[in-house]
Short mmCIF file of C-alpha atoms in Angstrom, two decimals:
data_model
loop_
_atom_site.label_atom_id
_atom_site.label_comp_id
_atom_site.label_asym_id
_atom_site.label_seq_id
_atom_site.Cartn_x
_atom_site.Cartn_y
_atom_site.Cartn_z
CA MET A 1 244.17 -47.81 53.45
CA SER A 2 246.90 -48.89 54.24
CA HIS A 3 246.85 -45.32 52.90
CA HIS A 4 244.43 -45.33 49.98
CA PHE A 5 242.88 -42.01 48.87
CA ASP A 6 243.40 -40.26 52.19
CA THR A 7 244.62 -36.84 51.02
CA ASP A 8 243.13 -34.24 48.72
CA ALA A 9 246.05 -34.75 46.32
CA ALA A 10 245.51 -38.51 46.27
CA ARG A 11 241.78 -38.12 45.72
CA ASP A 12 242.44 -35.75 42.83
CA ASP A 13 245.22 -37.85 41.28
CA SER A 14 245.73 -41.45 42.39
CA ARG A 15 249.29 -41.39 41.03
CA LEU A 16 250.25 -39.31 44.08
CA ASN A 17 248.60 -41.73 46.50
CA VAL A 18 251.44 -43.44 48.41
CA LEU A 19 250.09 -46.74 49.70
CA ASP A 20 252.92 -48.57 51.44
CA MET A 21 256.64 -48.83 51.92
CA TYR A 22 258.76 -51.95 52.37
CA LEU A 23 262.41 -52.11 53.41
CA PHE A 24 264.58 -55.22 53.70
CA ARG A 25 267.92 -56.82 52.92
CA GLY A 26 268.51 -57.09 49.19
CA SER A 27 269.76 -59.94 47.05
CA THR A 28 273.06 -59.98 48.96
CA PRO A 29 273.84 -59.00 52.57
CA ASP A 30 275.62 -55.85 51.39
CA THR A 31 272.54 -54.44 49.65
CA THR A 32 269.23 -52.95 50.78
CA ALA A 33 265.94 -53.11 48.87
CA MET A 34 263.18 -50.54 49.21
CA ILE A 35 259.71 -50.45 47.69
CA LEU A 36 257.14 -47.66 47.51
CA THR A 37 253.69 -48.52 46.17
CA SER A 38 251.23 -46.01 44.78
CA ASN A 39 248.38 -45.55 42.31
CA PRO A 40 245.71 -48.04 43.50
CA ASP A 41 243.82 -50.00 40.82
CA ALA A 42 246.65 -49.44 38.33
CA GLY A 43 245.93 -50.92 34.94
CA ILE A 44 242.15 -51.09 35.15
CA PHE A 45 240.86 -47.90 36.78
CA ALA A 46 244.14 -45.95 36.98
CA PRO A 47 247.02 -45.48 34.51
CA LEU A 48 250.21 -47.52 34.36
CA THR A 49 252.26 -44.34 34.62
CA LEU A 50 253.19 -41.98 37.43
CA HIS A 51 252.95 -38.21 37.75
CA PRO A 52 255.44 -36.41 35.44
CA GLU A 53 255.82 -33.64 38.02
CA GLY A 54 255.90 -36.09 40.90
CA LEU A 55 258.99 -36.78 42.96
CA TYR A 56 258.79 -40.12 44.78
CA ALA A 57 261.44 -40.40 47.48
CA PHE A 58 262.88 -42.85 50.00
CA ARG A 59 264.35 -40.83 52.87
CA PHE A 60 266.83 -41.99 55.51
CA ASP A 61 267.62 -40.41 58.86
CA LEU A 62 271.08 -41.60 59.89
CA ASP A 63 271.58 -39.77 63.19
CA GLY A 64 268.18 -39.82 64.89
CA ASP A 65 267.32 -36.15 64.42
CA GLY A 66 264.17 -36.86 62.42
CA ARG A 67 265.60 -35.35 59.23
CA GLU A 68 266.99 -37.09 56.19
CA GLU A 69 270.71 -37.21 55.46
CA VAL A 70 270.29 -39.43 52.38
CA SER A 71 267.44 -39.63 49.88
CA PHE A 72 266.77 -41.68 46.76
CA LYS A 73 264.38 -39.93 44.40
CA PHE A 74 262.43 -41.17 41.39
CA SER A 75 261.32 -38.59 38.83
CA PHE A 76 259.32 -39.26 35.68
CA ASP A 77 259.07 -37.83 32.17
CA GLU A 78 255.83 -37.18 30.37
CA PRO A 79 254.17 -40.42 29.19
CA PHE A 80 254.51 -41.24 25.50
CA HIS A 81 252.44 -43.35 23.12
CA ILE A 82 253.87 -46.78 22.35
CA ASP A 83 254.16 -47.55 18.63
CA GLY A 84 251.50 -45.01 17.78
CA SER A 85 248.90 -46.63 20.03
CA ALA A 86 246.31 -44.29 21.47
CA ASP A 87 245.82 -46.53 24.50
CA GLU A 88 249.27 -47.84 25.46
CA HIS A 89 251.73 -45.49 27.11
CA GLY A 90 255.36 -45.71 28.11
CA GLN A 91 257.26 -43.52 30.53
CA ASN A 92 260.91 -42.97 31.37
CA PHE A 93 262.26 -42.43 34.87
CA THR A 94 265.43 -41.23 36.57
CA VAL A 95 266.74 -42.23 39.99
CA THR A 96 269.00 -39.86 41.89
CA ARG A 97 270.81 -40.07 45.22
CA ALA A 98 271.06 -36.89 47.25
CA THR A 99 272.79 -36.02 50.51
CA ALA A 100 272.95 -33.10 52.93
CA ALA A 101 270.72 -30.18 51.86
CA ASP A 102 269.92 -31.79 48.51
CA ALA A 103 268.45 -34.78 50.34
CA VAL A 104 265.70 -32.58 51.73
CA ASN A 105 264.35 -30.59 48.80
CA GLY A 106 264.09 -30.68 45.05
CA GLY A 107 265.55 -32.90 42.41
CA PRO A 108 269.34 -32.31 42.57
CA GLY A 109 271.55 -35.28 43.17
CA GLU A 110 273.77 -37.90 41.60
CA VAL A 111 272.02 -39.82 38.82
CA LEU A 112 272.19 -43.53 39.65
CA VAL A 113 270.13 -45.14 36.93
CA GLN A 114 267.60 -44.30 34.23
CA GLY A 115 264.99 -46.59 32.78
CA THR A 116 261.51 -47.18 31.38
CA VAL A 117 258.42 -48.16 33.33
CA GLY A 118 257.90 -51.93 33.14
CA GLN A 119 261.58 -52.76 32.59
CA GLU A 120 264.29 -53.65 35.11
CA ARG A 121 267.45 -51.55 34.95
CA GLU A 122 270.86 -52.00 36.57
CA SER A 123 273.90 -49.74 36.72
CA ASP A 124 277.01 -50.00 38.93
CA GLY A 125 275.35 -52.20 41.52
CA VAL A 126 272.09 -50.25 41.60
CA ARG A 127 268.89 -51.91 40.41
CA ALA A 128 265.63 -50.11 39.72
CA TYR A 129 262.16 -51.06 38.58
CA VAL A 130 258.82 -49.28 38.23
CA GLY A 131 255.77 -51.23 37.16
CA LYS A 132 252.46 -52.90 37.90
CA ALA A 133 252.42 -55.17 40.95
CA ALA A 134 249.93 -57.11 43.03
CA GLU A 135 248.54 -55.28 46.05
CA LEU A 136 250.03 -57.00 49.09
CA TRP A 137 248.05 -55.00 51.64
CA ALA A 138 245.03 -56.85 52.97
CA ALA A 139 242.29 -55.43 55.17
CA ASP A 140 238.61 -55.62 55.93
CA ALA A 141 238.40 -51.88 55.39
CA PHE A 142 234.71 -51.46 56.13
CA GLY A 143 235.10 -53.48 59.31
CA PHE A 144 238.02 -51.27 60.26
CA PHE A 145 236.05 -48.06 60.00
CA THR A 146 233.24 -49.62 62.02
CA VAL A 147 235.72 -50.47 64.78
CA VAL A 148 237.29 -46.99 64.79
CA ASN A 149 233.94 -45.21 64.69
CA GLY A 150 232.72 -47.45 67.50
CA LEU A 151 235.47 -46.18 69.79
CA PHE A 152 234.39 -42.57 69.48
CA GLN A 153 230.71 -42.67 68.53
CA GLU A 154 229.47 -45.69 70.49
CA ASP A 155 232.08 -45.97 73.25
CA ARG A 156 232.75 -49.65 72.50
CA PHE A 157 235.24 -52.05 70.91
CA ALA A 158 233.25 -53.31 67.92
CA THR A 159 235.53 -56.06 66.60
CA GLU A 160 232.53 -58.16 65.57
CA ALA A 161 232.67 -55.98 62.45
CA PHE A 162 235.55 -58.20 61.29
CA ASP A 163 233.32 -61.28 61.17
CA HIS A 164 232.67 -60.59 57.46
CA LYS A 165 236.34 -61.28 56.56
CA ALA A 166 236.08 -59.20 53.38
CA ASN A 167 239.40 -58.03 51.90
CA LEU A 168 238.63 -54.82 49.99
CA PHE A 169 242.02 -55.01 48.26
CA LYS A 170 241.80 -58.58 46.99
CA ASN A 171 243.05 -59.11 43.41
CA ARG A 172 243.99 -55.47 42.89
CA ASN A 173 247.20 -54.06 41.45
CA ASN A 174 249.18 -50.91 42.12
CA MET A 175 252.35 -49.30 40.80
CA ALA A 176 255.54 -50.34 42.56
CA THR A 177 258.67 -48.22 42.65
CA VAL A 178 261.58 -50.52 43.55
CA LEU A 179 265.21 -49.74 44.27
CA GLU A 180 268.12 -51.89 45.45
CA VAL A 181 271.38 -50.20 46.38
CA PRO A 182 274.68 -51.11 48.05
CA ASN A 183 274.49 -50.51 51.79
CA SER A 184 277.38 -48.08 51.46
CA MET A 185 275.03 -45.68 49.65
CA ILE A 186 272.86 -45.46 52.78
CA GLY A 187 275.07 -45.94 55.81
CA SER A 188 275.39 -48.38 58.69
CA GLY A 189 273.66 -49.19 61.93
CA THR A 190 269.99 -48.46 62.55
CA VAL A 191 268.35 -45.84 60.35
CA GLY A 192 264.89 -44.32 60.29
CA ALA A 193 263.18 -44.47 56.89
CA TRP A 194 260.08 -42.98 55.35
CA ALA A 195 258.67 -42.30 51.90
CA THR A 196 257.18 -39.18 50.37
CA ALA A 197 255.48 -37.99 47.21
CA SER A 198 255.99 -34.39 46.20
CA LEU A 199 255.12 -32.16 43.29
CA HIS A 200 258.22 -30.69 41.73
CA GLY A 201 258.25 -28.89 38.42
CA HIS A 202 258.19 -25.22 37.59
CA ALA A 203 257.54 -24.37 41.25
CA PRO A 204 259.55 -25.38 44.34
CA GLU A 205 259.01 -28.88 45.69
CA THR A 206 255.77 -29.30 47.63
CA GLN A 207 255.35 -32.46 49.70
CA VAL A 208 251.84 -33.87 49.33
CA TYR A 209 252.22 -37.26 50.97
CA ARG A 210 254.30 -38.95 53.63
CA TRP A 211 254.36 -42.60 54.66
CA GLY A 212 256.14 -43.68 57.82
CA LEU A 213 254.32 -46.62 59.43
CA PRO A 214 251.31 -48.73 58.35
CA LEU A 215 247.91 -47.36 59.40
CA PHE A 216 249.46 -44.39 61.17
CA THR A 217 246.97 -41.78 59.99
CA HIS A 218 243.92 -44.04 59.60
CA LEU A 219 244.25 -45.52 63.08
CA PHE A 220 246.39 -43.47 65.42
CA LEU A 221 245.29 -40.04 64.13
CA SER A 222 241.62 -41.01 63.80
CA ASP A 223 240.15 -39.10 66.75
CA PRO A 224 237.43 -36.84 65.27
CA ALA A 225 238.35 -34.21 67.86
CA THR A 226 241.60 -33.59 65.95
CA PRO A 227 240.52 -33.64 62.29
CA GLY A 228 243.43 -31.63 60.89
CA LEU A 229 246.29 -33.72 62.20
CA ALA A 230 246.35 -36.29 59.40
CA ASP A 231 246.79 -33.56 56.79
CA ARG A 232 249.52 -31.94 58.86
CA TYR A 233 251.31 -35.26 59.14
CA ARG A 234 251.36 -35.84 55.40
CA THR A 235 253.19 -32.58 54.72
CA SER A 236 255.47 -32.69 57.77
CA VAL A 237 258.85 -34.16 58.70
CA PRO A 238 259.58 -36.70 61.46
CA ALA A 239 261.51 -34.12 63.48
CA ASN A 240 258.19 -32.50 64.39
CA ASP A 241 256.29 -35.68 65.25
CA THR A 242 256.72 -35.58 69.02
CA ALA A 243 255.39 -32.04 69.29
CA ASP A 244 252.67 -32.45 66.67
CA PHE A 245 251.37 -35.96 67.27
CA GLY A 246 252.86 -37.46 70.42
CA GLU A 247 250.03 -36.63 72.84
CA VAL A 248 247.31 -37.53 70.33
CA VAL A 249 248.84 -40.93 69.54
CA GLU A 250 249.27 -41.66 73.26
CA SER A 251 245.66 -40.65 73.91
CA PHE A 252 244.35 -42.83 71.09
CA ILE A 253 246.20 -45.93 72.29
CA THR A 254 244.95 -45.29 75.81
CA THR A 255 241.37 -45.04 74.52
CA MET A 256 241.60 -48.11 72.30
CA SER A 257 243.28 -50.31 74.89
CA ARG A 258 240.80 -49.23 77.57
CA HIS A 259 237.86 -50.21 75.35
CA ALA A 260 239.57 -53.51 74.45
CA GLY A 261 239.65 -54.27 78.16
CA LYS A 262 242.79 -56.38 78.47
CA ILE A 263 245.29 -53.81 79.72
CA ALA A 264 245.34 -53.12 83.46
CA ASP A 265 246.82 -49.64 83.09
CA PRO A 266 245.79 -48.13 79.73
CA GLU A 267 247.46 -44.77 80.44
CA THR A 268 250.88 -46.32 81.00
CA TYR A 269 250.39 -48.66 78.04
CA GLY A 270 249.45 -45.72 75.83
CA ARG A 271 252.46 -43.70 76.90
CA GLU A 272 254.96 -46.54 76.41
CA THR A 273 253.49 -47.80 73.14
CA ALA A 274 253.43 -44.32 71.63
CA LYS A 275 257.22 -44.25 71.99
CA ARG A 276 257.41 -47.01 69.34
CA LEU A 277 255.36 -44.96 66.90
CA ILE A 278 256.82 -41.49 67.40
CA PRO A 279 258.57 -40.39 65.32
CA ALA A 280 256.59 -42.22 62.64
CA VAL A 281 259.49 -43.72 60.74
CA LEU A 282 260.38 -47.29 59.85
CA PRO A 283 263.50 -48.33 61.79
CA TYR A 284 265.89 -50.72 60.09
CA GLU A 285 269.33 -52.03 60.96
CA ILE A 286 271.18 -51.99 57.66
CA GLY A 287 272.28 -55.43 56.47
CA THR A 288 270.00 -57.45 58.75
CA GLU A 289 266.98 -59.60 58.04
CA ALA A 290 263.84 -57.48 58.11
CA GLU A 291 260.95 -58.27 60.41
CA PHE A 292 257.77 -56.39 61.18
CA THR A 293 256.16 -57.99 64.21
CA LEU A 294 254.26 -57.01 67.30
CA ASP A 295 257.50 -57.11 69.28
CA ARG A 296 259.90 -55.52 66.80
CA PHE A 297 259.91 -53.17 63.84
CA ASN A 298 263.07 -53.74 61.80
CA GLY A 299 262.30 -52.77 58.24
CA ARG A 300 259.28 -54.40 56.67
CA PRO A 301 259.34 -57.49 54.45
CA LEU A 302 256.71 -58.17 51.82
CA GLY A 303 253.75 -60.28 52.88
CA THR A 304 253.61 -59.36 56.57
CA ASP A 305 250.07 -58.77 57.85
CA ALA A 306 250.79 -55.28 59.16
CA PHE A 307 247.07 -54.50 59.48
CA ASP A 308 246.57 -57.02 62.30
CA ILE A 309 249.87 -56.04 63.92
CA MET A 310 249.01 -52.35 64.16
CA LEU A 311 245.50 -53.02 65.43
CA THR A 312 246.83 -55.41 68.05
CA LEU A 313 249.46 -52.89 69.09
CA GLY A 314 246.81 -50.21 69.55
CA ALA A 315 244.42 -52.46 71.46
CA GLY A 316 246.90 -54.28 73.68
CA THR A 317 245.18 -57.55 72.82
CA PRO A 318 245.14 -59.70 69.66
CA VAL A 319 242.96 -58.31 66.88
CA ALA A 320 242.52 -60.04 63.52
CA ASP A 321 240.30 -59.14 60.60
CA GLY A 322 240.36 -62.64 59.11
CA VAL A 323 242.11 -61.71 55.85
CA SER A 324 245.79 -61.71 54.99
CA PRO A 325 248.11 -60.55 52.19
CA ASP A 326 248.55 -62.78 49.15
CA ALA A 327 252.16 -63.37 50.18
CA PRO A 328 252.90 -66.21 47.70
CA ARG A 329 252.68 -63.68 44.86
CA ALA A 330 255.82 -61.91 46.10
CA ARG A 331 258.91 -62.78 44.11
CA ALA A 332 262.07 -64.17 45.69
CA GLU A 333 264.25 -62.23 43.25
CA PHE A 334 264.36 -58.61 42.17
CA PRO A 335 262.03 -56.71 41.77
CA TYR A 336 260.46 -58.74 44.63
CA VAL A 337 256.97 -57.23 44.34
CA GLY A 338 253.92 -59.41 43.82
CA LEU A 339 253.18 -60.76 40.36
CA PRO A 340 250.30 -58.62 39.08
CA TYR A 341 246.82 -60.03 38.81
CA ASP A 342 245.65 -60.69 35.26
CA ASP A 343 242.38 -59.72 33.58
CA THR A 344 240.70 -62.98 34.53
CA GLU A 345 241.61 -62.61 38.20
CA GLN A 346 240.38 -59.01 38.18
CA SER A 347 237.11 -59.72 36.39
CA GLY A 348 234.17 -58.07 38.11
CA LEU A 349 236.17 -55.70 40.30
CA ARG A 350 234.69 -52.29 40.99
CA PRO A 351 236.92 -49.24 41.44
CA LEU A 352 238.17 -48.63 44.95
CA ARG A 353 237.21 -44.98 44.55
CA GLU A 354 233.62 -46.00 43.90
CA LEU A 355 233.51 -48.46 46.78
CA ILE A 356 234.69 -45.90 49.31
CA GLY A 357 232.41 -43.20 47.96
CA LEU A 358 234.73 -40.86 46.04
CA ASP A 359 233.66 -38.99 42.93
CA TYR A 360 235.86 -39.04 39.86
#
């Protein structure tokens, strides 16, 4: 949460837990930067490596059909011991660009760059980085679940739960997968983007996670009457979103806005707002300044408080949990992600898995 430990695969192996995606103009107007974060609590309660049979992909729909025409895929080798150390591990990665049928499945594609986790690499205008980064998602997670449960179990809008102003993700790190490419490698105009994690090794590729918009599964697919939809979403493609999730998302927004009490016509508001969320992809006009606001989704820059934005969008009235991302930690230059928290800053933290009641 944004999308922490919310699939069976993620609960079993945090390296496959896709947390967030960011998309914005790169270091020059003719480049685009993209970031996928995963592996919550990296460095203290989770490894500083990613799954060697994992395929972490940025996918771009160029023609509005809900299917990718271009993908950028990160694959990883088996971790290795550094200088004979039993505790420190290194890992090499490869980034490929794939188009047409290869963009959809498997690992084929043009190799763009290869590198080692923790080190920046550049080749022919492509820059890549994988490494530990500060968690820039902020949320009063326990307050959130109280609010959502209140809608369905108590028939009320329980935003007093946010009075605690407790950011569950404060001072935590994750693993960031960062890529900057020339715009010509993606396309032009407005694209729809999403991120996935798949298992790909001796067997055909199996998608285990999909990220399209912040809080999409936790909030808009949270109705207990439809418990299987979140799992279906994670293994699906945007082309199916209208049929699979359109009515449920519309119904949820109608319910939430009715309980919030500020919208005169919740049914119409639910129907119109759902159109912004379905298909669940991140729209971005290539080459423009990114913004993720209540009024416009155009990519997503680092440091935006997407939690409050998505709650406000669902409710039709301002909602704030009283916490915000540690935006000053984000870097102005590549690899852009937040400077990781050090041991002193992380002293006393308990594992997220433990705090949300998961067994190891």
